[in-house]
Coordinates of C-alpha atoms in Angstrom, one line a residue:
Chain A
X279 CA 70.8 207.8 171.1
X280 CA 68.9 210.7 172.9
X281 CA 72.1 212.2 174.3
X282 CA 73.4 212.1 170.4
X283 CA 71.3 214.3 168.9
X284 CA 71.3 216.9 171.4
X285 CA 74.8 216.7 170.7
X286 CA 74.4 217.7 167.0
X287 CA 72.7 220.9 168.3
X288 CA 75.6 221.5 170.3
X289 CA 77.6 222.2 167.2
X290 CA 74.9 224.3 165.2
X291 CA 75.8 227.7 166.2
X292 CA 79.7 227.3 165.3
X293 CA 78.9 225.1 161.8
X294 CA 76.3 228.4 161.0
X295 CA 79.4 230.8 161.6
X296 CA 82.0 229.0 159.8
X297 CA 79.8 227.4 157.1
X298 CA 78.5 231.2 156.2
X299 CA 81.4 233.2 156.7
X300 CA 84.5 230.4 155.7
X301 CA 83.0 228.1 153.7
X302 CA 80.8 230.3 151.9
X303 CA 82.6 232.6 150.6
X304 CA 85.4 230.3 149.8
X305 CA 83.3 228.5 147.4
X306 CA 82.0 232.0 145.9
X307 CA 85.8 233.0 145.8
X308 CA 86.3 230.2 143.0
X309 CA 82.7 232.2 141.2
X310 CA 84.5 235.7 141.4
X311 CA 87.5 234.2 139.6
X312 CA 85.9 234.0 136.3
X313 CA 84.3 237.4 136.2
X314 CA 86.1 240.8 135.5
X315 CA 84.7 242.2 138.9
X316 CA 86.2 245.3 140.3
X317 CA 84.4 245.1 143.4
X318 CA 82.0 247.5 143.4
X319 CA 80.1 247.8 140.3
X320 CA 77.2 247.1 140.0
X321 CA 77.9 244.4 136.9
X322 CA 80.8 242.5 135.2
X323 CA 81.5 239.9 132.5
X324 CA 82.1 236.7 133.0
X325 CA 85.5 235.7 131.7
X326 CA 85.7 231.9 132.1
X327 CA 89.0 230.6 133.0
X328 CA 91.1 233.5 131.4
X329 CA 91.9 234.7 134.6
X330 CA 93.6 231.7 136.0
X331 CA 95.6 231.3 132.8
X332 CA 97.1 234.5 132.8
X333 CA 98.0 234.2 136.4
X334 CA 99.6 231.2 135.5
X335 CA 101.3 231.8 132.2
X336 CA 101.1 235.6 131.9
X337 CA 101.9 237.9 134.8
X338 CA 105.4 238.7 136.0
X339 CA 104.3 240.9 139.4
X340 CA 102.7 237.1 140.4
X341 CA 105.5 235.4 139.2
X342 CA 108.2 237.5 140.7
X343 CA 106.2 237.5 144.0
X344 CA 106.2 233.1 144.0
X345 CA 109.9 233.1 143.2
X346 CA 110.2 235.6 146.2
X347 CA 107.7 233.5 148.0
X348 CA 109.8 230.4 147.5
X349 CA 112.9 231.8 148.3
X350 CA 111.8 233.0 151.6
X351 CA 110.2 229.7 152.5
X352 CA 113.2 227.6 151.4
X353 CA 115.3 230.2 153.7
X354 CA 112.6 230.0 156.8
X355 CA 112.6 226.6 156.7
X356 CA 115.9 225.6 156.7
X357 CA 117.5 228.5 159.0
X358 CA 114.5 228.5 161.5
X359 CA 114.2 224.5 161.8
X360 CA 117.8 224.1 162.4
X361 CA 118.0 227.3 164.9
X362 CA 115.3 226.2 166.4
X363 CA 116.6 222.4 166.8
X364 CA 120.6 224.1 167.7
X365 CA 118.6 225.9 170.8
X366 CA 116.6 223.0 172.3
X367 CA 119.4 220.8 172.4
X368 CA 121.4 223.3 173.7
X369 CA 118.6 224.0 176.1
X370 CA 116.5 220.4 177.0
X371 CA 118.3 220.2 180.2
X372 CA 116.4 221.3 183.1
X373 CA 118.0 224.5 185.1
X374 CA 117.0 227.6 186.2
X375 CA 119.1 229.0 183.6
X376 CA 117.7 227.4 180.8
X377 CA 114.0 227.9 182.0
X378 CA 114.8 231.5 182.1
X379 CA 116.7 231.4 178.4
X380 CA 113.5 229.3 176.9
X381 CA 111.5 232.0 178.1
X382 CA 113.2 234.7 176.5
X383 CA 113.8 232.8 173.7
X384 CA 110.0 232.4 173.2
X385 CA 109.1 236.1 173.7
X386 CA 109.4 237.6 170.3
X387 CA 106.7 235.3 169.5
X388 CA 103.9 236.9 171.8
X389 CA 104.3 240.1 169.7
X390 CA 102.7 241.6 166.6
X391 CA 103.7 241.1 164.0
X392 CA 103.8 245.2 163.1
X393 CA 106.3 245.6 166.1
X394 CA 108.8 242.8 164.7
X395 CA 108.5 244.8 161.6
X396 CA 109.3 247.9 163.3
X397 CA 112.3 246.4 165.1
X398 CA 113.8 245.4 161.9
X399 CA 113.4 248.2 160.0
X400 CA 115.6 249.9 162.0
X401 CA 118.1 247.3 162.3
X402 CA 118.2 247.4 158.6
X403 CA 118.1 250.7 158.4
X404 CA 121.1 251.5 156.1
X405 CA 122.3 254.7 157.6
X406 CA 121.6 254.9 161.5
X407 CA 120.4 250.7 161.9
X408 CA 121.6 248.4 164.4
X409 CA 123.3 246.1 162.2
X410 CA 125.5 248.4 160.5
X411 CA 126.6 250.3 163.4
X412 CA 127.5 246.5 165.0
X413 CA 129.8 246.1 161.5
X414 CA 131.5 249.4 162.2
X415 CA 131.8 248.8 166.2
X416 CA 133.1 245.6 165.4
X417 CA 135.8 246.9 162.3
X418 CA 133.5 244.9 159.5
X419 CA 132.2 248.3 158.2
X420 CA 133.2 247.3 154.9
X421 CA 130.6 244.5 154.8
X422 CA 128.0 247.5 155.6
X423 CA 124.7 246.6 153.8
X424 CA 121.3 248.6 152.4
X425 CA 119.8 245.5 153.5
X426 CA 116.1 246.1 152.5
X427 CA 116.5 248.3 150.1
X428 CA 118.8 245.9 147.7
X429 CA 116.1 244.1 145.4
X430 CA 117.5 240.4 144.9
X431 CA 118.2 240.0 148.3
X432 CA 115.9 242.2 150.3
X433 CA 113.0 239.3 150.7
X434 CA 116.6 237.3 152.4
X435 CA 117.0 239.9 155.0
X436 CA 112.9 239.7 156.2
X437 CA 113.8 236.0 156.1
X438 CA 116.0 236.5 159.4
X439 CA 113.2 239.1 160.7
X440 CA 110.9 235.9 160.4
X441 CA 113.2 232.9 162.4
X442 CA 113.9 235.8 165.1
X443 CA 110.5 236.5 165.5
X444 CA 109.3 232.1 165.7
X445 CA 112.6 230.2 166.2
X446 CA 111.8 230.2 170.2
X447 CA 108.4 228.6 169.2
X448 CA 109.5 225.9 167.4
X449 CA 112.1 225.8 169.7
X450 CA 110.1 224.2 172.5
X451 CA 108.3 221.8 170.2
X452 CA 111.6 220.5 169.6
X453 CA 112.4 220.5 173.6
X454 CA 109.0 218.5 173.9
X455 CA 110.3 216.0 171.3
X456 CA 113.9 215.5 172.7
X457 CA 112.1 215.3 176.5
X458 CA 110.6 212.3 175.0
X459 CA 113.7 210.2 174.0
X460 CA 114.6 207.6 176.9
X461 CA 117.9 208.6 178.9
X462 CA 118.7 204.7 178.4
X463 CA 119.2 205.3 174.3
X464 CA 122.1 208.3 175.4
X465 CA 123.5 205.3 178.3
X466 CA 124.2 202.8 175.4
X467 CA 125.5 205.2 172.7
X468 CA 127.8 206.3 175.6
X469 CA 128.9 202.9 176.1
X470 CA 129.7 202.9 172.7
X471 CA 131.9 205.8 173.1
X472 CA 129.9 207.9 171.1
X473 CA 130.7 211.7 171.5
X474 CA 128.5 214.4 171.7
X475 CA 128.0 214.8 167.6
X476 CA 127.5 211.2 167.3
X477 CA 124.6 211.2 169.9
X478 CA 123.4 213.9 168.2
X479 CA 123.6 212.0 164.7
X480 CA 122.4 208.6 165.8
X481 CA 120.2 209.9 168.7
X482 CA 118.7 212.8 169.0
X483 CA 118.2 213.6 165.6
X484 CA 116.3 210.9 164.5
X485 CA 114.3 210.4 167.7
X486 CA 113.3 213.7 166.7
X487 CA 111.7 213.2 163.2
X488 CA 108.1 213.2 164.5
X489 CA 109.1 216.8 165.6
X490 CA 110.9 217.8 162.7
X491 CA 108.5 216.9 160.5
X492 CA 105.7 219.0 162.7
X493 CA 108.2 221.9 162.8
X494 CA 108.8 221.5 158.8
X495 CA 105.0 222.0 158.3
X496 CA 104.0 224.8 160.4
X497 CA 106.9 226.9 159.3
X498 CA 105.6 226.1 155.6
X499 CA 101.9 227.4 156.2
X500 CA 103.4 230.2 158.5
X501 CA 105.6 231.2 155.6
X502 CA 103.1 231.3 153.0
X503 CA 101.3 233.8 155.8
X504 CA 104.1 236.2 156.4
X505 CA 101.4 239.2 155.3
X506 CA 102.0 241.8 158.2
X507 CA 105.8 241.7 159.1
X508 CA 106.3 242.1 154.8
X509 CA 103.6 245.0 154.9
X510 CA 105.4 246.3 158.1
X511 CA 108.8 246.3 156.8
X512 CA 108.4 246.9 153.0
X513 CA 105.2 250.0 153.6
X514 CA 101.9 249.3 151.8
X515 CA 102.1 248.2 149.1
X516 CA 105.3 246.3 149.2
X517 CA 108.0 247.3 146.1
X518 CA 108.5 244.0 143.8
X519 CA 111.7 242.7 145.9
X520 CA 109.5 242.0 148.8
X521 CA 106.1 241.3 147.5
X522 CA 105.0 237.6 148.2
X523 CA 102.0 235.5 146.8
X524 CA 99.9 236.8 150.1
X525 CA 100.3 240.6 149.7
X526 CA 99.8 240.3 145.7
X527 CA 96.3 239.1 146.3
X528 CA 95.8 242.3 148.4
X529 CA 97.4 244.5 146.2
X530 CA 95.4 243.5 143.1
X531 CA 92.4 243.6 145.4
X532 CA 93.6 247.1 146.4
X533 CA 94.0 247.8 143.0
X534 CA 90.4 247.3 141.8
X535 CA 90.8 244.0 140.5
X536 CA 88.8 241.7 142.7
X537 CA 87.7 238.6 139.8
X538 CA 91.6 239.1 139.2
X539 CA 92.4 238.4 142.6
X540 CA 90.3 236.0 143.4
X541 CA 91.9 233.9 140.5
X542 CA 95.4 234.6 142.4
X543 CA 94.0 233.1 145.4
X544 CA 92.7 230.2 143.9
X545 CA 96.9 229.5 142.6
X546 CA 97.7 230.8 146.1
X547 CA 95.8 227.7 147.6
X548 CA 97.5 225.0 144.4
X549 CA 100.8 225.9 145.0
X550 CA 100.6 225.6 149.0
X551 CA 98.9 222.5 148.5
X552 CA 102.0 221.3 145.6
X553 CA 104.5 222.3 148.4
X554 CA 103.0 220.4 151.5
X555 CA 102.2 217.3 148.9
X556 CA 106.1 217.3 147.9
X557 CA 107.2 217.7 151.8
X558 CA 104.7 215.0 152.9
X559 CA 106.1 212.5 150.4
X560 CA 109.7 214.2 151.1
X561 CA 109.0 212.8 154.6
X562 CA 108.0 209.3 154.0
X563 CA 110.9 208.8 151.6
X564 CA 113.6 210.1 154.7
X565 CA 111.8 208.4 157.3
X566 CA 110.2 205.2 156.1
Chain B
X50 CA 130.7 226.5 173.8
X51 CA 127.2 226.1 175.2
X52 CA 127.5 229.1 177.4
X53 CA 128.9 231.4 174.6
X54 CA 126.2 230.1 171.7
X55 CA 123.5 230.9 174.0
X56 CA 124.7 234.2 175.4
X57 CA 125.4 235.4 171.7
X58 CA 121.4 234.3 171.3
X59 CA 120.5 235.8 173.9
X60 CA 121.8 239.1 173.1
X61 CA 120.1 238.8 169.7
X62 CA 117.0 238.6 171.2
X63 CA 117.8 241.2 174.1
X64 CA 119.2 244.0 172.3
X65 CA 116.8 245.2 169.6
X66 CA 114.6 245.0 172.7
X67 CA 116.5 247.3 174.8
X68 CA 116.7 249.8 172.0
X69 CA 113.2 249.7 171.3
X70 CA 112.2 250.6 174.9
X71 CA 115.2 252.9 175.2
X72 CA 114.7 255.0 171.8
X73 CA 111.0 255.5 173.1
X74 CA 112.5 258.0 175.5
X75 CA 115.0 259.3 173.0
X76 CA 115.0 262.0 170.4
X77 CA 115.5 261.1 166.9
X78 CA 118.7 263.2 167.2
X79 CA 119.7 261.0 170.2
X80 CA 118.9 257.7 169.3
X81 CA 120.7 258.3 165.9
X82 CA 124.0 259.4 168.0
X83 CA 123.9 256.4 170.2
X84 CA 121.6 253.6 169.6
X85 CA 123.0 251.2 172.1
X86 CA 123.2 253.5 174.9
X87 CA 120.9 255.2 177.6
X88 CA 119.0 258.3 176.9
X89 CA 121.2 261.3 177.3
X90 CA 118.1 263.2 178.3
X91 CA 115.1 261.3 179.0
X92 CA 111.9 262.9 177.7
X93 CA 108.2 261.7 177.4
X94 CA 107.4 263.4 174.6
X95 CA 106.8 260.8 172.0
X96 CA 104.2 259.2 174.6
X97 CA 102.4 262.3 174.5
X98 CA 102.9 262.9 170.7
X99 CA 101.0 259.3 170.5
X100 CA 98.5 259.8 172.9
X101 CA 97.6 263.6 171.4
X102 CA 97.6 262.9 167.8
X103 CA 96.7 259.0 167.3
X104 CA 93.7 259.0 169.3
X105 CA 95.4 256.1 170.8
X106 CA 93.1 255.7 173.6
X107 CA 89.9 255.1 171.4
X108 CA 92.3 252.4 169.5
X109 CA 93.2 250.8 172.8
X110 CA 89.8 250.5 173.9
X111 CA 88.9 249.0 170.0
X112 CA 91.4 246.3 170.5
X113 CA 90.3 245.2 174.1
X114 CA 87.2 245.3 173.0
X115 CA 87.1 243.3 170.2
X116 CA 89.3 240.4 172.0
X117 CA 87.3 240.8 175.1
X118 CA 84.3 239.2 172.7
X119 CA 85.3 237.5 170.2
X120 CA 88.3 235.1 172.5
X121 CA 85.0 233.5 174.5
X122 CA 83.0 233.2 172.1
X123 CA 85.4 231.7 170.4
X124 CA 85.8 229.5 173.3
X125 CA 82.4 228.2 174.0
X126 CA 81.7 227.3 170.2
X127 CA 84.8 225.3 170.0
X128 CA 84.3 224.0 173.0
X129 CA 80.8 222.9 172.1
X130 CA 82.0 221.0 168.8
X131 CA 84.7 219.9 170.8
X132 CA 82.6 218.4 173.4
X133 CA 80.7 216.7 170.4
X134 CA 83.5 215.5 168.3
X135 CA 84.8 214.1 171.6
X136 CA 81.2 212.1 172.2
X137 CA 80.0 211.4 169.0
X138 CA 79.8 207.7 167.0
X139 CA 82.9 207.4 165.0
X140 CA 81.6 208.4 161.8
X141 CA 79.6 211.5 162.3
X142 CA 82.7 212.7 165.1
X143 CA 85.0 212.5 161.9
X144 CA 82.8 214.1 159.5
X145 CA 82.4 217.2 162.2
X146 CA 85.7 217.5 162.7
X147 CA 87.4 217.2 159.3
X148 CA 84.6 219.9 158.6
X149 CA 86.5 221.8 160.9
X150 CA 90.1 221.1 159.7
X151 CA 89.6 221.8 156.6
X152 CA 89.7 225.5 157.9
X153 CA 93.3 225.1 159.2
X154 CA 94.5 224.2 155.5
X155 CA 93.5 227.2 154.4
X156 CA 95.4 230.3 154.3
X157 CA 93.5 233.4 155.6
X158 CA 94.8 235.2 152.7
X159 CA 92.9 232.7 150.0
X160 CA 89.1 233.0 151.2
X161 CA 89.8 237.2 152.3
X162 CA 88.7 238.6 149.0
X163 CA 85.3 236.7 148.8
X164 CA 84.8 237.6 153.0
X165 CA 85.4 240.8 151.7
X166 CA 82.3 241.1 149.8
X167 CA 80.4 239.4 152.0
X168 CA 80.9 242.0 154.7
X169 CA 80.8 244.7 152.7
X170 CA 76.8 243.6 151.4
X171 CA 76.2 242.6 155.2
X172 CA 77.5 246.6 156.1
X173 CA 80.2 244.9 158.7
X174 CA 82.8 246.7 157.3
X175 CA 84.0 249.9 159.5
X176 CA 82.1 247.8 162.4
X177 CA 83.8 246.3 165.3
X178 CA 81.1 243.5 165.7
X179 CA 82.5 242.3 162.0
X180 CA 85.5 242.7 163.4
X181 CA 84.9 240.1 166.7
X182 CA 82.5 238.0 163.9
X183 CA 85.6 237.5 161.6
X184 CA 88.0 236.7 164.7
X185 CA 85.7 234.1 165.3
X186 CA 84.7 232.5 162.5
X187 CA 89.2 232.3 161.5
X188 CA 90.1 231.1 164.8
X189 CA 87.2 228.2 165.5
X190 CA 89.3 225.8 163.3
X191 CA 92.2 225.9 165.6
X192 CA 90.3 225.9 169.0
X193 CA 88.1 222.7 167.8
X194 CA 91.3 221.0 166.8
X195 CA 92.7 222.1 170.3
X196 CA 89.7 221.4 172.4
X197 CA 88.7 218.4 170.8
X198 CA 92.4 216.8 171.3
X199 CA 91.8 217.2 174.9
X200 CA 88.2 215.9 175.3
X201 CA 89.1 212.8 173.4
X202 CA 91.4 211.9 175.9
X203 CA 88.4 212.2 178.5
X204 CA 87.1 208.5 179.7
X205 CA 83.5 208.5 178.1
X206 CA 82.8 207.1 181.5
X207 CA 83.3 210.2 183.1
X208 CA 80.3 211.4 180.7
X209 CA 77.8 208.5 180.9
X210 CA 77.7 209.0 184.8
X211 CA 76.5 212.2 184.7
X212 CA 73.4 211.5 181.5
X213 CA 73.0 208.3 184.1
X214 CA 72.1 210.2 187.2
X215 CA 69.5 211.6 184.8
X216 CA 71.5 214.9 184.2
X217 CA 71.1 215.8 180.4
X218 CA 74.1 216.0 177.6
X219 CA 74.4 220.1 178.3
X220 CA 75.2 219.0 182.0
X221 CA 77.7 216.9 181.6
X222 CA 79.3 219.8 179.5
X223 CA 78.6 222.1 182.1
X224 CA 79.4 220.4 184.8
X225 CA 82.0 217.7 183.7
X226 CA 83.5 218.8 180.5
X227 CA 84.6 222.4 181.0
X228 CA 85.8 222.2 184.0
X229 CA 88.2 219.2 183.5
X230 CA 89.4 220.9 180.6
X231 CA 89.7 224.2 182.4
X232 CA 93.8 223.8 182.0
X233 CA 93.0 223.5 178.2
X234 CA 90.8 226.1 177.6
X235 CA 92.8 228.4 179.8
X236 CA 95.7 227.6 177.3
X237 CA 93.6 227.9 173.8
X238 CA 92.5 231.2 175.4
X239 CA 95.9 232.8 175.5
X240 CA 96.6 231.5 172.4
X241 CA 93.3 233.3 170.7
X242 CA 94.2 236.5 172.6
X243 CA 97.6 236.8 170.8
X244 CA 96.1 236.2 168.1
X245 CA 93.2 238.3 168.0
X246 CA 95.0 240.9 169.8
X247 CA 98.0 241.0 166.7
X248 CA 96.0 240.5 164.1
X249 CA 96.7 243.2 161.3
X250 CA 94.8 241.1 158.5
X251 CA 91.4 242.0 158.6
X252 CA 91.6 245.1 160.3
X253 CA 93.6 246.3 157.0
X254 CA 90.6 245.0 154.9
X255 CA 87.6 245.7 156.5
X256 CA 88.3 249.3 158.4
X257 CA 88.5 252.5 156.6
X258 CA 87.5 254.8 160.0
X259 CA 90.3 255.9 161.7
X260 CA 88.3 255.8 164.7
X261 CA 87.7 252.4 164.7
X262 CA 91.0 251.0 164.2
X263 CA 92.8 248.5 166.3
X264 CA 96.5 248.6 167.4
X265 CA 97.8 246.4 164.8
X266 CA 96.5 248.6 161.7
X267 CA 97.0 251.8 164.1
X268 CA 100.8 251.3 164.2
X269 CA 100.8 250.2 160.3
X270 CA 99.7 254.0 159.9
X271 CA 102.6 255.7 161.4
X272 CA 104.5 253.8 159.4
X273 CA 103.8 256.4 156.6
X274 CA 103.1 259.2 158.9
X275 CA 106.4 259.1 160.7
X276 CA 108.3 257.7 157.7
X277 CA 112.2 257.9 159.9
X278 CA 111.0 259.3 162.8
X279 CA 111.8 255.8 165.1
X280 CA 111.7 257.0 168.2
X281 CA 107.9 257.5 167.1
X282 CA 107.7 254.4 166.1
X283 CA 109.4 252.5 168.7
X284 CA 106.6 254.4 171.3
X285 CA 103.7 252.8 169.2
X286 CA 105.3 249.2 169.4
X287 CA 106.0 249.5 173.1
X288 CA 102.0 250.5 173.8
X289 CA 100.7 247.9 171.6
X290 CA 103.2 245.2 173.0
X291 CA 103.2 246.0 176.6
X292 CA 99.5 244.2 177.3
X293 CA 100.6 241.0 176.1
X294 CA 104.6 241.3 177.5
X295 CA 103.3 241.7 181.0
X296 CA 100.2 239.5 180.7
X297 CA 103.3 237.1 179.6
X298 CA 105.7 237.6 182.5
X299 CA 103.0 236.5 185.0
X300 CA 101.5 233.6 182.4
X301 CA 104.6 232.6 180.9
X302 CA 104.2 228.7 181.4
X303 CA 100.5 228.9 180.3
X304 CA 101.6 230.7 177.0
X305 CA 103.9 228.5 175.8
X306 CA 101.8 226.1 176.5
X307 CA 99.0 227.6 174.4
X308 CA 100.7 229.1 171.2
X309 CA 102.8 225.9 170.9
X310 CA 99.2 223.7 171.0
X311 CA 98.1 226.2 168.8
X312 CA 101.1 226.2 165.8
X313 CA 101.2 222.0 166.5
X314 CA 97.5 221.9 166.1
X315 CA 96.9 224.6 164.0

């Protein structure tokens, strides 16, 4: 038992980091949320749980930016999971070709998220942007678009910014998961004279529910963290149409309001925990 | 089918690329005339707009900086818990690491306002050391998780050899551990680099000082400075993405293999 404790030491100096500087402060974050605290005076009133309750029940900027929130996960999740799925199956085989297409695939990912903001805002860009000047070039110009700048659907639009930027990711998770399935399960459902959608439907896909289920979860948590491509696109501080739960927190923060804002955390963390409870048991149900 | 689905994908991903790289040599006028096509008349003057007015070799020098710290430090404290989680009794190995992964749960965003105030008393705001502290401390949660899923693999064998022969539990780290899991670590440690190196987050909070900016928050600024002006623009996103891009081209097997351990760990 020598060898254990030395081994204890071993993980001192990172547990004195992330005890003081994570777990700290989290636990202080839940203190700051009953206070009136702008920040930086000197005192402030303690406020009990009235800050939680009208975060819950009585602000419409946190509201509207959940509902935006939602909508943008619900969108990222479905279009970037099946893209993401569409491209490994497409891709799983090994050639030179498709090493060199998973490749590209994968690089938007490798780059801040600032310059994938960057890149969209000008495709967006409602007089000179890429995408309308496709629609014209291709005789749709009368399905030209403001894009961004339309409120109900402008959080849509950074949706698509979003599965560009980490479809290639999740991509070769899903590559790693279909590399997995035994070439013997394709032979029989051949025999059977299954095509190529009913492989798909009886084969790969569920073969592939340990991945899908990994891919489902990430993109959750990655969603709820979209902070610098919304900043990047929408300026600081985002208009309503694009704010989400992460860049309220800052803006109230911004805004002098820190007790406030730490309260808006605190529902930050609930409803990503709701969410990931409801896909969790989502997940048993489908697969057993 | 195939061929058409993927080519179509590819171009998605190709184009805005191309016109990103291309408009950095364009004038606004010119890129606005013809976004798709080559500069009529190359010029170099948005380069030198950048590299005048943004100070942009002081931010350069902020961001490798700040990676060039905090990514091993990063690496040798997760690899330490790692290395115990991996060698541990059950219990006290599963009490370390769900310690640990309780951190991956958590949203940066939801624990930033209290770090905040923490650095703020502590005067690691403006600094880059709070910079390279916070990196850290964030990031440890994913390289244990990482780390630790290789060592476990490890035959304790290997281990018990080495205390054996009289060598202590540091040298079996040393000498056993870390270099067996050089493959791993070389693959956690592009992952921490990307994510150190893109990281706009904390920058934004903690850093008022223009000089002491990193890329990330750097670029966020033209945003307002140069409003329309994307050929601007496009210049900052080619200098802050260039490092990683050709650090990618010759590592390209080892960087896929580290961000996907990180987003299927972390």
């Amino acid at each position: 038992m020598r060898s254990s404790r030395s081994l204890y030491l071993f993980a001192v100096p990172a547990l004195i980091l992330y005890g003081g500087f994570f777990l700290l402060p989290a636990a202080q974050g839940l203190r700051y949320a009953t206070t009136d605290w702008d920040g930086y005076s000197p005192t402030f009133r303690n406020v009990g749980a009235a800050n939680l309750t009208d975060v819950v029940t009585n602000d419409d900027l946190f509201r509207h930016a959940l509902t935006n929130n939602l909508k943008f996960l619900l969108v990222v999740v479905l279009g970037q999971t099946a893209l993401a799925l569409l491209l490994a199956v497409l891709l799983a085989a090994r050639s030179r070709g498709s090493t060199w297409l998973r490749a590209l695939f994968f690089l938007p990912t490798i780059l801040s998220s600032v310059s994938v903001a960057f890149i969209w805002k000008f495709v967006y860009d409602p007089n000179f942007g890429l995408a309308n000047a496709l629609l014209r070039a291709v005789g749709l110009g009368r399905f030209e678009s403001s894009y961004l700048g339309n409120e109900s659907t402008a959080i849509l639009w950074v949706a698509v910014a979003q599965i560009w930027f980490h479809a290639g990711q999740m991509m070769v998770v899903y590559i790693a998961g279909i590399n997995q399935i035994p070439d013997e399960l394709y032979d029989a459902a051949k025999t059977d004279g299954a095509g190529r959608w009913q492989q798909f439907r009886h084969v790969t896909w569920p073969m592939v529910a340990p991945a899908t289920t990994l891919v489902v979860a990430y993109t959750t948590l990655q969603s709820f963290k979209a902070f610098d491509l919304i900043l990047g696109l929408a300026g600081n501080p985002p208009r309503s149409g694009l704010d989400v739960l992460a860049t309220r927190i800052y803006s109230t923060f911004a805004n002098s309001q820190l007790g406030y804002a730490a309260a808006e955390s605190i529902v930050f963390m609930a409803a990503i925990a709701l969410v990931t409870f409801l896909q969790n048991r989502a997940a048993r149900t489908v697969h057993g | 089918m195939r061929r058409l689905l993927l080519a179509i994908y590819a171009l998605l991903i190709v184009v805005p690329l191309v016109v990103i790289v291309g408009g950095s040599f364009k004038t606004t006028a010119d890129l606005f005339a013809s976004p798709f096509g080559p500069p009529t008349r190359p010029t170099l003057d948005n380069y030198v707009t950048i590299l005048q007015k943004q100070d942009l070799l002081r931010v350069l020098g902020n961001s490798i900086l700040v990676v060039a710290v905090s990514v091993p430090v990063t690496l040798l404290l997760g690899s330490l818990v790692a290395f115990a989680v991996a060698r541990l009794p059950r219990w006290p190995s599963r009490i370390l690491f769900g310690i640990f992964a309780l951190g991956l749960a958590v949203p940066a965003q939801a624990v930033m306002i209290p770090q905040y105030v923490q650095f703020d008393r502590l005067g690691l705001r403006n600094s880059l050391t709070g910079l390279m502290l916070i990196n850290v401390v964030v990031t440890l949660p994913v390289a244990v998780f990482i780390l630790s899923g290789f060592m476990r693999t490890l035959p304790a064998e290997l281990f018990e050899a080495a205390e054996i022969d009289g060598a202590g539990t540091w040298a079996a780290y040393r000498r056993i551990a870390v270099p067996v899991a050089a493959p791993s670590l070389a693959a956690t440690a592009i992952f921490l680099v990307v994510m150190h190196w893109n990281d706009l987050l904390y920058p934004l909070l903690f850093i008022d000082e223009p000089g002491k900016r990193t890329l990330p928050l750097a670029l966020l600024d033209f945003q307002g400075e140069y409003l329309t002006e994307y050929p601007l623009l496009f210049t900052g996103v080619v200098v802050a993405s260039l490092p990683m891009v050709l650090a990618y081209a010759f590592l390209q097997r080892h960087f896929v293999a580290g961000i996907t351990a990180g987003a299927v760990k972390g």
